[in-house]
JSON list of C-alpha atoms in Angstrom, two decimals:
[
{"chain": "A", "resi": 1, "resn": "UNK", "atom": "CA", "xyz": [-9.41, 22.44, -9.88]},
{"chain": "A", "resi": 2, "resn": "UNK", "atom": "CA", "xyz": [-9.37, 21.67, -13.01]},
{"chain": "A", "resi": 3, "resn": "UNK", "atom": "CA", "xyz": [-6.05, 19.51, -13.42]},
{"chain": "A", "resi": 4, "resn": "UNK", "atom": "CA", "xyz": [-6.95, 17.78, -10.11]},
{"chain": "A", "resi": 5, "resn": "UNK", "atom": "CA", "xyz": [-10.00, 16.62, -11.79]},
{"chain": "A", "resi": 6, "resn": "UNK", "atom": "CA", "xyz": [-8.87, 15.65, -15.44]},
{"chain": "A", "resi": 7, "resn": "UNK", "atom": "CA", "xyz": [-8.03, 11.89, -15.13]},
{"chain": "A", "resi": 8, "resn": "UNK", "atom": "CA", "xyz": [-6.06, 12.56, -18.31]},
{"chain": "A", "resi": 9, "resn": "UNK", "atom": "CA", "xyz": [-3.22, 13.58, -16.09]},
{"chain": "A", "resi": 10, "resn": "UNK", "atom": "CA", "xyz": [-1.64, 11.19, -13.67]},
{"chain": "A", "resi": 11, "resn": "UNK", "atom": "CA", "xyz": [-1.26, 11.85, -9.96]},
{"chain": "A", "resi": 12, "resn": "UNK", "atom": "CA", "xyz": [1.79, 10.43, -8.12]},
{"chain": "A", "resi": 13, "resn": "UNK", "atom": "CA", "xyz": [1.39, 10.49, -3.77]},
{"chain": "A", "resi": 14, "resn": "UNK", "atom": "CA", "xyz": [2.12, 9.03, -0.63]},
{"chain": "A", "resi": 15, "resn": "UNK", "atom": "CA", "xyz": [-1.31, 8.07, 1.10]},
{"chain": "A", "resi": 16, "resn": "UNK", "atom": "CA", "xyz": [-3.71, 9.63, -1.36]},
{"chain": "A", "resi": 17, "resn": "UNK", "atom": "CA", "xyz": [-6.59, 8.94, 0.41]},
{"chain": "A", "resi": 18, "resn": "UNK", "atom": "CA", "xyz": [-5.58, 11.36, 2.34]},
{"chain": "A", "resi": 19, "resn": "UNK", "atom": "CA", "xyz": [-5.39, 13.95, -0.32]},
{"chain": "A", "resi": 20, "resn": "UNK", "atom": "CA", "xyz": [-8.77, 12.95, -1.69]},
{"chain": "A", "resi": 21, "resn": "UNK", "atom": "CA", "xyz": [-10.37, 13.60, 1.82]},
{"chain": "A", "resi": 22, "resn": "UNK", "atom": "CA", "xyz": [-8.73, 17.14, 2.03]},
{"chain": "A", "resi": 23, "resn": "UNK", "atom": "CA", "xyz": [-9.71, 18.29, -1.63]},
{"chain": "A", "resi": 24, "resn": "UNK", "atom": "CA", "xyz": [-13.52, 17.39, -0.71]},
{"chain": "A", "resi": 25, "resn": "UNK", "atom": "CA", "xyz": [-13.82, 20.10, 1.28]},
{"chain": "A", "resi": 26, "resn": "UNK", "atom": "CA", "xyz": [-13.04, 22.14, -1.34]},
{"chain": "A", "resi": 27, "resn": "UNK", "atom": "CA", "xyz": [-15.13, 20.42, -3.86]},
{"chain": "A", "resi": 28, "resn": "UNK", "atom": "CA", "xyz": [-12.47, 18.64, -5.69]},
{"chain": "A", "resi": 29, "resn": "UNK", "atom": "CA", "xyz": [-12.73, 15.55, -7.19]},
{"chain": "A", "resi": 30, "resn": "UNK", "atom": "CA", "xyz": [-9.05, 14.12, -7.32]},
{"chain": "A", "resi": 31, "resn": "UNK", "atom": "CA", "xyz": [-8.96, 11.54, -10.17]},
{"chain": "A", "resi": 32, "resn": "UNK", "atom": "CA", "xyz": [-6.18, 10.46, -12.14]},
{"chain": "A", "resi": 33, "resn": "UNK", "atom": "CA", "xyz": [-4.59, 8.15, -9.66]},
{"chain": "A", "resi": 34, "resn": "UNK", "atom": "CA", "xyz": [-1.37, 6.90, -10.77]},
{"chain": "A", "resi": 35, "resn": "UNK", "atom": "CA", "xyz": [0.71, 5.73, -7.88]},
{"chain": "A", "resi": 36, "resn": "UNK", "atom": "CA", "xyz": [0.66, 5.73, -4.28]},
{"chain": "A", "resi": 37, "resn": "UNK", "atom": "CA", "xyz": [4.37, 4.90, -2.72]},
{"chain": "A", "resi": 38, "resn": "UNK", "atom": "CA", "xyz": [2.31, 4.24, 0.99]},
{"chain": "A", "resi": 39, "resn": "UNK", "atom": "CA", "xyz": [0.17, 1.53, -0.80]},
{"chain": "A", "resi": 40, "resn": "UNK", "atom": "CA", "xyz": [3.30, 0.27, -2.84]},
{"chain": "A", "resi": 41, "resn": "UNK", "atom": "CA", "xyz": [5.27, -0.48, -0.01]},
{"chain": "A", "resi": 42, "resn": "UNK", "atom": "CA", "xyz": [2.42, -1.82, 2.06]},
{"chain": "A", "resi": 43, "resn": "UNK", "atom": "CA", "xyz": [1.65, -4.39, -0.10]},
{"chain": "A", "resi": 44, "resn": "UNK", "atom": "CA", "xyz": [5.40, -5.12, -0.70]},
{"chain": "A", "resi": 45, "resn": "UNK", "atom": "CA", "xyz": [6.07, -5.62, 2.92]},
{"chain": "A", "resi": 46, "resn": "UNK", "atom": "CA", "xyz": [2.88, -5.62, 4.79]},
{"chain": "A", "resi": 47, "resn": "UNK", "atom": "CA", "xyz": [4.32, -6.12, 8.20]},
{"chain": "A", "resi": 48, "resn": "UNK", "atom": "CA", "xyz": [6.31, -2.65, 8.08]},
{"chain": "A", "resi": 49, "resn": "UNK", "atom": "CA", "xyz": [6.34, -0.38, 11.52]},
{"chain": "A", "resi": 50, "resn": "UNK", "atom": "CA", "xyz": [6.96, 2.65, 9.59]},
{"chain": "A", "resi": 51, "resn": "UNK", "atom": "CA", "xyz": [6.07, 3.87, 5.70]},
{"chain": "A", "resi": 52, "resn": "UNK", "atom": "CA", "xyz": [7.19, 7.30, 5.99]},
{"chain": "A", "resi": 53, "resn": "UNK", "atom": "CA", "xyz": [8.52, 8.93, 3.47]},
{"chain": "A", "resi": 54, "resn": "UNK", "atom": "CA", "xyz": [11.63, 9.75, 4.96]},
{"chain": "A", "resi": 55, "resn": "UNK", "atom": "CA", "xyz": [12.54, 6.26, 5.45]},
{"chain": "A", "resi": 56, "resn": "UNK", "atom": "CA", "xyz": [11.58, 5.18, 2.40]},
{"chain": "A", "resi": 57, "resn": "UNK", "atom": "CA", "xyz": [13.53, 7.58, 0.36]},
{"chain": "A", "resi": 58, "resn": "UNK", "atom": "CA", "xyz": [16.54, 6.02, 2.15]},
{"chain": "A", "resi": 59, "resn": "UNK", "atom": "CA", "xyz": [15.21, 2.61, 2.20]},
{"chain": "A", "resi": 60, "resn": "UNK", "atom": "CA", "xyz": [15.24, 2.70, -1.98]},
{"chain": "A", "resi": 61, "resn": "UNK", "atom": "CA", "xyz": [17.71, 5.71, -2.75]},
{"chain": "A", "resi": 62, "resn": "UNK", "atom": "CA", "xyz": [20.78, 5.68, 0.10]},
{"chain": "A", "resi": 63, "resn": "UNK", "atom": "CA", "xyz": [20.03, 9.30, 0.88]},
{"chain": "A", "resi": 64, "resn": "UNK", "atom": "CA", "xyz": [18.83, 10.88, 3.76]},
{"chain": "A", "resi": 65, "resn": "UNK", "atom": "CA", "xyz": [15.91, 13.64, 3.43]},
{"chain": "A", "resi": 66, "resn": "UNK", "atom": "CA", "xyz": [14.61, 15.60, 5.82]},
{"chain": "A", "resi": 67, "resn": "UNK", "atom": "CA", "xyz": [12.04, 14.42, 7.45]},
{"chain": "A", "resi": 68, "resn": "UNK", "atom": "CA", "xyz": [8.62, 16.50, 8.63]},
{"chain": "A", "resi": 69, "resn": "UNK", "atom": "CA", "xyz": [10.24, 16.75, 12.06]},
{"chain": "A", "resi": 70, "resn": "UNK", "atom": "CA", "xyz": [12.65, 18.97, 10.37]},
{"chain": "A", "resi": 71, "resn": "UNK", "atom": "CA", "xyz": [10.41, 21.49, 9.37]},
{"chain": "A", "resi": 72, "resn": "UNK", "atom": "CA", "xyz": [7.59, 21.72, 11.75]},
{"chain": "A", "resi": 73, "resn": "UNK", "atom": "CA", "xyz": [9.09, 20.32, 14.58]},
{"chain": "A", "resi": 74, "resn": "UNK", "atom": "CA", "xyz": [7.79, 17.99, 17.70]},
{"chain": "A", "resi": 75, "resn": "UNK", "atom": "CA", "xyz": [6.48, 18.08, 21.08]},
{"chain": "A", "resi": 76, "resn": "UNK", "atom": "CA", "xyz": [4.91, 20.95, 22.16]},
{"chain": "A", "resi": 77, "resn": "UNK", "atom": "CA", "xyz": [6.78, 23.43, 20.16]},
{"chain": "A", "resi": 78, "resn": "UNK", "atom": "CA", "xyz": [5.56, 21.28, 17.13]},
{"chain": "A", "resi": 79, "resn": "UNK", "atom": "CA", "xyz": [4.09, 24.28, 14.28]},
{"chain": "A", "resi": 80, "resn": "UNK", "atom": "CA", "xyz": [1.39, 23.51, 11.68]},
{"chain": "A", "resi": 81, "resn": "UNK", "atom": "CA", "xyz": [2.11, 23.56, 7.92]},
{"chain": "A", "resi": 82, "resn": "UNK", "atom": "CA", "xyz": [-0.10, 27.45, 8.13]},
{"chain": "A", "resi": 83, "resn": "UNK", "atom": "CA", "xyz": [2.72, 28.62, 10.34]},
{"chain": "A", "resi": 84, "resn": "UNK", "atom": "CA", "xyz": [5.16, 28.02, 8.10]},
{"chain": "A", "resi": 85, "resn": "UNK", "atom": "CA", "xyz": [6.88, 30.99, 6.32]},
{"chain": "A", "resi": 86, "resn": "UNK", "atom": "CA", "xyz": [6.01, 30.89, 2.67]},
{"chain": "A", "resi": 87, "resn": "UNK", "atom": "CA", "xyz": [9.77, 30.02, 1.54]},
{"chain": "A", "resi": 88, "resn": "UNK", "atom": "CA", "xyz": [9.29, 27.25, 4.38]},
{"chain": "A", "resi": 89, "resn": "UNK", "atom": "CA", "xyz": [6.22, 25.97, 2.90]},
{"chain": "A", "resi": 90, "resn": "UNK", "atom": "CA", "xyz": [7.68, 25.65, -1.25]},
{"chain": "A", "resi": 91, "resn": "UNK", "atom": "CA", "xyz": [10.89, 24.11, 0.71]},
{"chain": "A", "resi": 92, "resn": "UNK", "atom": "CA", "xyz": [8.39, 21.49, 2.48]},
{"chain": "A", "resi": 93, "resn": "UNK", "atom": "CA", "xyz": [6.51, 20.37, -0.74]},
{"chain": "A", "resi": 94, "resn": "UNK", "atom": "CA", "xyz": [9.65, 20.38, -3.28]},
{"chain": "A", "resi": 95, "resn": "UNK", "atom": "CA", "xyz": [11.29, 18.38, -0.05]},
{"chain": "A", "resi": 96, "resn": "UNK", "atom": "CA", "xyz": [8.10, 16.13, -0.10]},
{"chain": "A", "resi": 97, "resn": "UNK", "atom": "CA", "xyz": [7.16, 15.76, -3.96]},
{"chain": "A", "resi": 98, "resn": "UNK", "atom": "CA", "xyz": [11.07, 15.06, -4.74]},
{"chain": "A", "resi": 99, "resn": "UNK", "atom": "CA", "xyz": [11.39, 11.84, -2.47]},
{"chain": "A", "resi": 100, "resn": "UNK", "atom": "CA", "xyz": [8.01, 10.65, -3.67]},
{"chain": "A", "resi": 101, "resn": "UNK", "atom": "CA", "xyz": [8.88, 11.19, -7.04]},
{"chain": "A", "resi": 102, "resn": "UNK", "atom": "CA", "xyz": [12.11, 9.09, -6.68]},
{"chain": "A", "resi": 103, "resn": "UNK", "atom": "CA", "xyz": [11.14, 5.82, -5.18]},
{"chain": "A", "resi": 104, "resn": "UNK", "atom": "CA", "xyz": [8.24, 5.74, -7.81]},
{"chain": "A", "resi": 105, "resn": "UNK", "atom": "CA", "xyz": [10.52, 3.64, -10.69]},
{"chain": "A", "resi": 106, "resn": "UNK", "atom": "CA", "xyz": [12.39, 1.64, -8.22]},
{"chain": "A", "resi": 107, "resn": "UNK", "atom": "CA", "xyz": [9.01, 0.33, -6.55]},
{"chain": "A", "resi": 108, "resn": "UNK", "atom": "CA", "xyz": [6.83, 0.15, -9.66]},
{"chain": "A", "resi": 109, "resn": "UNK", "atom": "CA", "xyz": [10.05, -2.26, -10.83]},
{"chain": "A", "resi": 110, "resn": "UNK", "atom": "CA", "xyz": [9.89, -4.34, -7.41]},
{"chain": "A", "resi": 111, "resn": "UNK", "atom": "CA", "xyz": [5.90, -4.58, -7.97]},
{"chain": "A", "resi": 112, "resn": "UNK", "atom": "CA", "xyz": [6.61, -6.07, -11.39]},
{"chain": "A", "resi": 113, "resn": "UNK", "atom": "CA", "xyz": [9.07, -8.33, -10.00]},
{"chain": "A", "resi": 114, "resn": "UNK", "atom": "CA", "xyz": [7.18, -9.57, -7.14]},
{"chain": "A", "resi": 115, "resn": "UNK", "atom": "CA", "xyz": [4.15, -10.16, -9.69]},
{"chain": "A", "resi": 116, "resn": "UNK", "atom": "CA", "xyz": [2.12, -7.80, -7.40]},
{"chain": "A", "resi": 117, "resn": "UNK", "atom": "CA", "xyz": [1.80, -5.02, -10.32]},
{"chain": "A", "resi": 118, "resn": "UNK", "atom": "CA", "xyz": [-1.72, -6.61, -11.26]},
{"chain": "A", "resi": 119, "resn": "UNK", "atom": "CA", "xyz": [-2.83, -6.31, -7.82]},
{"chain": "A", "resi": 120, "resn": "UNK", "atom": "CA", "xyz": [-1.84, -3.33, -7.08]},
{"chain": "A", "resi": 121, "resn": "UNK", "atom": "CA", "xyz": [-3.20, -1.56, -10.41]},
{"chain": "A", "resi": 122, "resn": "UNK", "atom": "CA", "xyz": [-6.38, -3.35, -10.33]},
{"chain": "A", "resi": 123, "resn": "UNK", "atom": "CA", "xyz": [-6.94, -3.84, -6.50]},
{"chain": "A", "resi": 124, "resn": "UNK", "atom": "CA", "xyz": [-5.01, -1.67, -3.95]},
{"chain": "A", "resi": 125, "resn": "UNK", "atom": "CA", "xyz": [-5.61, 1.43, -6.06]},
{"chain": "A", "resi": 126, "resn": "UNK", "atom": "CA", "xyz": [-9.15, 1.94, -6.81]},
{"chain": "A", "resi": 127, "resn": "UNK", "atom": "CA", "xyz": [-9.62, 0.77, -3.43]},
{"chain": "A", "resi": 128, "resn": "UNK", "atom": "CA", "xyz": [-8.34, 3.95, -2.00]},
{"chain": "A", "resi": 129, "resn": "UNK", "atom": "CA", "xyz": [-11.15, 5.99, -3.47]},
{"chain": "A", "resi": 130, "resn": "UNK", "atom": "CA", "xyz": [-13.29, 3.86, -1.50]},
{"chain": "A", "resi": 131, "resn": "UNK", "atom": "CA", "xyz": [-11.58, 3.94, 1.62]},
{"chain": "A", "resi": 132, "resn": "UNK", "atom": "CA", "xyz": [-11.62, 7.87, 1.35]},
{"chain": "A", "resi": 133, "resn": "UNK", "atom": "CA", "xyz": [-15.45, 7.68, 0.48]},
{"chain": "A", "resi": 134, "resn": "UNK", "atom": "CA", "xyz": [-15.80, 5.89, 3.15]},
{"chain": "A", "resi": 135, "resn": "UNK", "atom": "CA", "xyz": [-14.18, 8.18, 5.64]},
{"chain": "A", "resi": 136, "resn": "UNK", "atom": "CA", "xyz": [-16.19, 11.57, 3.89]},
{"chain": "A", "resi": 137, "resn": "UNK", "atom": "CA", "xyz": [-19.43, 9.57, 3.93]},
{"chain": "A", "resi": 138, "resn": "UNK", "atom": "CA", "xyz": [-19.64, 7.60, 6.99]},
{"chain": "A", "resi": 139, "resn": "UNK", "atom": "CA", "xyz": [-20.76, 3.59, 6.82]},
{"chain": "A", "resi": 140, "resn": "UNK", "atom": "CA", "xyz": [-22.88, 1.55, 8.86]},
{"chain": "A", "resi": 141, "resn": "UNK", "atom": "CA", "xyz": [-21.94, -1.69, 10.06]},
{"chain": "A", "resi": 142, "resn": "UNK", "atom": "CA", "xyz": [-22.92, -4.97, 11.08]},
{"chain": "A", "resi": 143, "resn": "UNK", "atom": "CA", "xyz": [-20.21, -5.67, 14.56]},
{"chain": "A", "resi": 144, "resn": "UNK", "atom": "CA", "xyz": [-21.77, -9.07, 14.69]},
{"chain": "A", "resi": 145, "resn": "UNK", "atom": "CA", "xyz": [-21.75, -10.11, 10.86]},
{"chain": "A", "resi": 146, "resn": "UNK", "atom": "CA", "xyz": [-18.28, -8.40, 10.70]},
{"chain": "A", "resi": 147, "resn": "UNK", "atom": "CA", "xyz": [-16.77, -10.41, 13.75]},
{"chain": "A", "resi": 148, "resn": "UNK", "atom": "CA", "xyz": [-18.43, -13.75, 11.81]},
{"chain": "A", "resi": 149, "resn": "UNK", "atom": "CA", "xyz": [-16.18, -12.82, 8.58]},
{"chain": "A", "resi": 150, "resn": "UNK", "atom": "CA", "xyz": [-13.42, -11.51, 10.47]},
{"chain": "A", "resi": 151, "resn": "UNK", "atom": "CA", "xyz": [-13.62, -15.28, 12.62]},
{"chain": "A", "resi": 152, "resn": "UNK", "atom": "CA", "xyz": [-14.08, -17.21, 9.00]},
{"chain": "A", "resi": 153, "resn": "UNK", "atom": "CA", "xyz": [-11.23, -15.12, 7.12]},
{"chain": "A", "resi": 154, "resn": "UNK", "atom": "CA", "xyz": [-9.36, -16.21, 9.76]},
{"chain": "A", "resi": 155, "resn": "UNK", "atom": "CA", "xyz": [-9.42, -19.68, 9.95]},
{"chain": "A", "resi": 156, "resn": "UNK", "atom": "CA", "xyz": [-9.10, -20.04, 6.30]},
{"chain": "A", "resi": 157, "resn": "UNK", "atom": "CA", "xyz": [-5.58, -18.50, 6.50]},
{"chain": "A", "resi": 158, "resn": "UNK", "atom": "CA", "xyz": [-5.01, -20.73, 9.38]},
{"chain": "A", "resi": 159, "resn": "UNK", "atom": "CA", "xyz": [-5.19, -23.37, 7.05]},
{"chain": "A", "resi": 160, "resn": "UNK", "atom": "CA", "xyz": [-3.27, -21.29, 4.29]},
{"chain": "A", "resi": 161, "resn": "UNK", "atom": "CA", "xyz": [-0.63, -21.11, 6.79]},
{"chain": "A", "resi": 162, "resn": "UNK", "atom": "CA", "xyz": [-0.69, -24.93, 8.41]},
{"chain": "A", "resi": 163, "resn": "UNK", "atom": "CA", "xyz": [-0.32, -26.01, 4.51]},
{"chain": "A", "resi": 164, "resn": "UNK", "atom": "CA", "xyz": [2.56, -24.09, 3.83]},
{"chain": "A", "resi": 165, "resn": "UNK", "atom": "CA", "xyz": [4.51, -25.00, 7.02]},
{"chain": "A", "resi": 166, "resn": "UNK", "atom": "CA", "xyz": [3.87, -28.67, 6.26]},
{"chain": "A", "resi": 167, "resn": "UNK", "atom": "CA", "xyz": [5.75, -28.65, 2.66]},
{"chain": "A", "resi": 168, "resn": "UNK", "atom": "CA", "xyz": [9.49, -28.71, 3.19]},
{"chain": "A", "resi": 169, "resn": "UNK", "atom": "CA", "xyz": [10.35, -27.19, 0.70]},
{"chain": "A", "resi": 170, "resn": "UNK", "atom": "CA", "xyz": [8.70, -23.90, 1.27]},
{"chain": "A", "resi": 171, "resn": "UNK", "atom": "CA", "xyz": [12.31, -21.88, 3.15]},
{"chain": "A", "resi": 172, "resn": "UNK", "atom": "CA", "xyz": [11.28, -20.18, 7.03]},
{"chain": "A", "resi": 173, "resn": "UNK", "atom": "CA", "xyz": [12.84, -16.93, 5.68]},
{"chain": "A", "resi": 174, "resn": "UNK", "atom": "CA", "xyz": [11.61, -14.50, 4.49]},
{"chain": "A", "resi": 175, "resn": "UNK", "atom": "CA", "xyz": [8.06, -15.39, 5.78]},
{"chain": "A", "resi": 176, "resn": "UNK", "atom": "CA", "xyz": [5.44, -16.71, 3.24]},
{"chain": "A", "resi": 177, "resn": "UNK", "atom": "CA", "xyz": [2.83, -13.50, 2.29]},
{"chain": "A", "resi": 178, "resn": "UNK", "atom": "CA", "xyz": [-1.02, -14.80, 2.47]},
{"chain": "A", "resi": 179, "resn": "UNK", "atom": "CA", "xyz": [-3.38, -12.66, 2.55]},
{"chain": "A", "resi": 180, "resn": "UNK", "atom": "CA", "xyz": [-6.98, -11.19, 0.73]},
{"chain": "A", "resi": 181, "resn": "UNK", "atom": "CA", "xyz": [-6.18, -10.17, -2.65]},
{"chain": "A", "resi": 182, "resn": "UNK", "atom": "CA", "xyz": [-9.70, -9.40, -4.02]},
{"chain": "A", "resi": 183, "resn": "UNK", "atom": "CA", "xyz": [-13.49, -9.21, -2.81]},
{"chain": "A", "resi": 184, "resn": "UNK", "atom": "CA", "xyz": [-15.01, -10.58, -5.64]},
{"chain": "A", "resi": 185, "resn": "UNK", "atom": "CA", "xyz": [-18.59, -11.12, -6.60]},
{"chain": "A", "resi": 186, "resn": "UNK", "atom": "CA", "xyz": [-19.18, -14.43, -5.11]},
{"chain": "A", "resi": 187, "resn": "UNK", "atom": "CA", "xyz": [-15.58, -15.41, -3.52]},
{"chain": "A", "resi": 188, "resn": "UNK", "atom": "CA", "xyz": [-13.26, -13.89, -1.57]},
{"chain": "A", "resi": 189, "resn": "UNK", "atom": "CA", "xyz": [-9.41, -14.85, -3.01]},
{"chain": "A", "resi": 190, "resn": "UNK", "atom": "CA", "xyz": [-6.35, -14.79, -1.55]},
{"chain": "A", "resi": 191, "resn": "UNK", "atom": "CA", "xyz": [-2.81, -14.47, -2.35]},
{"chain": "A", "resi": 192, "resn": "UNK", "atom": "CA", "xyz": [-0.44, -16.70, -1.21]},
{"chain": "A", "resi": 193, "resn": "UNK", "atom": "CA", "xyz": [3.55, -16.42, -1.68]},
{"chain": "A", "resi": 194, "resn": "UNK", "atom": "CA", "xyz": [5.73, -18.69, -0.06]},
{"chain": "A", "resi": 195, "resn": "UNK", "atom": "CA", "xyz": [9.51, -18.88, -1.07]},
{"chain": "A", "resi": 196, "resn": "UNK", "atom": "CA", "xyz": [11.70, -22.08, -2.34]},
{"chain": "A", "resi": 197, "resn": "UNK", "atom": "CA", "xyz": [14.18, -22.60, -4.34]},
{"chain": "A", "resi": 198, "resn": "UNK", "atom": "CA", "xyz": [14.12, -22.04, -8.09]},
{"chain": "A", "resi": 199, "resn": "UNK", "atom": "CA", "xyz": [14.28, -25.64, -8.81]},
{"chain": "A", "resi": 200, "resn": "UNK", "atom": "CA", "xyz": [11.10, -26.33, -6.31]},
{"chain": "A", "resi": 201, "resn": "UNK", "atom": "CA", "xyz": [9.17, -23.57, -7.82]},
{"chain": "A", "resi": 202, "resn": "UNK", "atom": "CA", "xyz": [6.53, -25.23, -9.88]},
{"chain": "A", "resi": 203, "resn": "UNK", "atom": "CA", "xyz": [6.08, -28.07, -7.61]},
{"chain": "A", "resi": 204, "resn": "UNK", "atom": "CA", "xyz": [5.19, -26.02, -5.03]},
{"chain": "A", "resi": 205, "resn": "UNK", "atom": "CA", "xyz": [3.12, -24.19, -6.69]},
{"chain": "A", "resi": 206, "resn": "UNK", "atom": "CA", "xyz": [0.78, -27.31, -8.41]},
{"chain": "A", "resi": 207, "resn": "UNK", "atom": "CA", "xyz": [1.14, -29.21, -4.98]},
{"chain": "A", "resi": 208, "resn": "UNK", "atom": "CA", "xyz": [-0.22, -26.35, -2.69]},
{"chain": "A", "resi": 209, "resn": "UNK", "atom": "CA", "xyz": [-3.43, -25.64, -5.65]},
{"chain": "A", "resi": 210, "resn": "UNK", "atom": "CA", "xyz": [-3.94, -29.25, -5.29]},
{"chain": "A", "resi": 211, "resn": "UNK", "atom": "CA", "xyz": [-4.29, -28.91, -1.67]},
{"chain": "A", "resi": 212, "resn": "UNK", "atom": "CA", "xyz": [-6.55, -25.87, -1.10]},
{"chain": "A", "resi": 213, "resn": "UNK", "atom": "CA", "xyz": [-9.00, -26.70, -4.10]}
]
């Protein structure tokens, strides 16, 4: 308990929230949060079918690791981590913690070069303690004042969208990334990251603030 609550020590995962949820029931408070590889590469390609770890691992390091198929199976003869043989168990987390561990530089280096390091430091990260709050606690919501923001979000990045498409300049591949950023105090702001050619760059850039001031 005691190292999973000293935020003097960093914690490295995949899907933390997860790990928060599980250590409540125990009455630990997990803080320390470091990384998360699942939020990384979720907010590095946020259109992904798959983030497990497995694929991943090869994605960023060529190598194949076994995958939790390989250790508790599937379909009905499918085991839980308790069934697991205690040798099984160490060989499941050093299989687990080793190929989060190694695609930590490579995507903290892609965040940085994407400019997304801010974000995700300052936005995707301490949102996951809320998210996991959220899940222990419960929420109430509004379905009708949520369906009005949901309809409003919306349209604005319809118009996000229309305004990139109309500059020629902005290339069809790989797709333009728009999208909320940040729920701040009295605005909500988006990202938006369209790709062109070095030489287009900043006249993108000052043409499309011109156009959604």
């Amino acid at each position: 308990k005691p190292v999973f609550e000293d935020g003097a020590i960093e914690k490295i995962g995949h899907n933390i929230k997860d790990e928060i949820i599980m250590l409540n029931k125990y009455n630990i408070r997990l803080e320390g949060i470091g990384f998360d590889t699942m939020i990384a590469k979720y907010l590095l390609e946020p259109s992904e079918a798959s983030y497990d770890i497995d694929r991943l691992v090869y994605e960023y390091n060529n190598t194949d690791m076994k995958s939790e198929k390989d250790f508790l199976g599937s379909g009905v003869k499918k085991v839980s981590y308790k069934e697991l043989e205690k040798n099984q168990r160490k060989a499941y987390m050093f299989n687990y913690l080793k190929g989060i561990w190694s695609i930590k530089a490579p995507m903290e280096i892609q965040l940085m070069e994407t400019d997304m390091d801010n974000l995700f430091k300052e936005v995707e990260l301490p949102l996951v303690k809320i998210m996991a709050s959220m899940e222990i606690l419960g929420f109430k919501i509004n379905i009708d004042e949520l369906k009005r923001i949901g309809e409003k979000l919306s349209n604005k990045i319809s118009v996000l969208e229309q305004i990139i498409q109309d500059d020629p300049r902005v290339l069809p591949e790989p797709a333009p990334n728009i999208r909320v950023s940040e729920l701040a105090d009295s605005s909500v702001n988006f990202i938006v990251r369209p790709w062109v050619k070095t030489e287009d760059y900043w006249g993108v850039y000052w043409d499309t603030l011109e156009k959604v001031k």
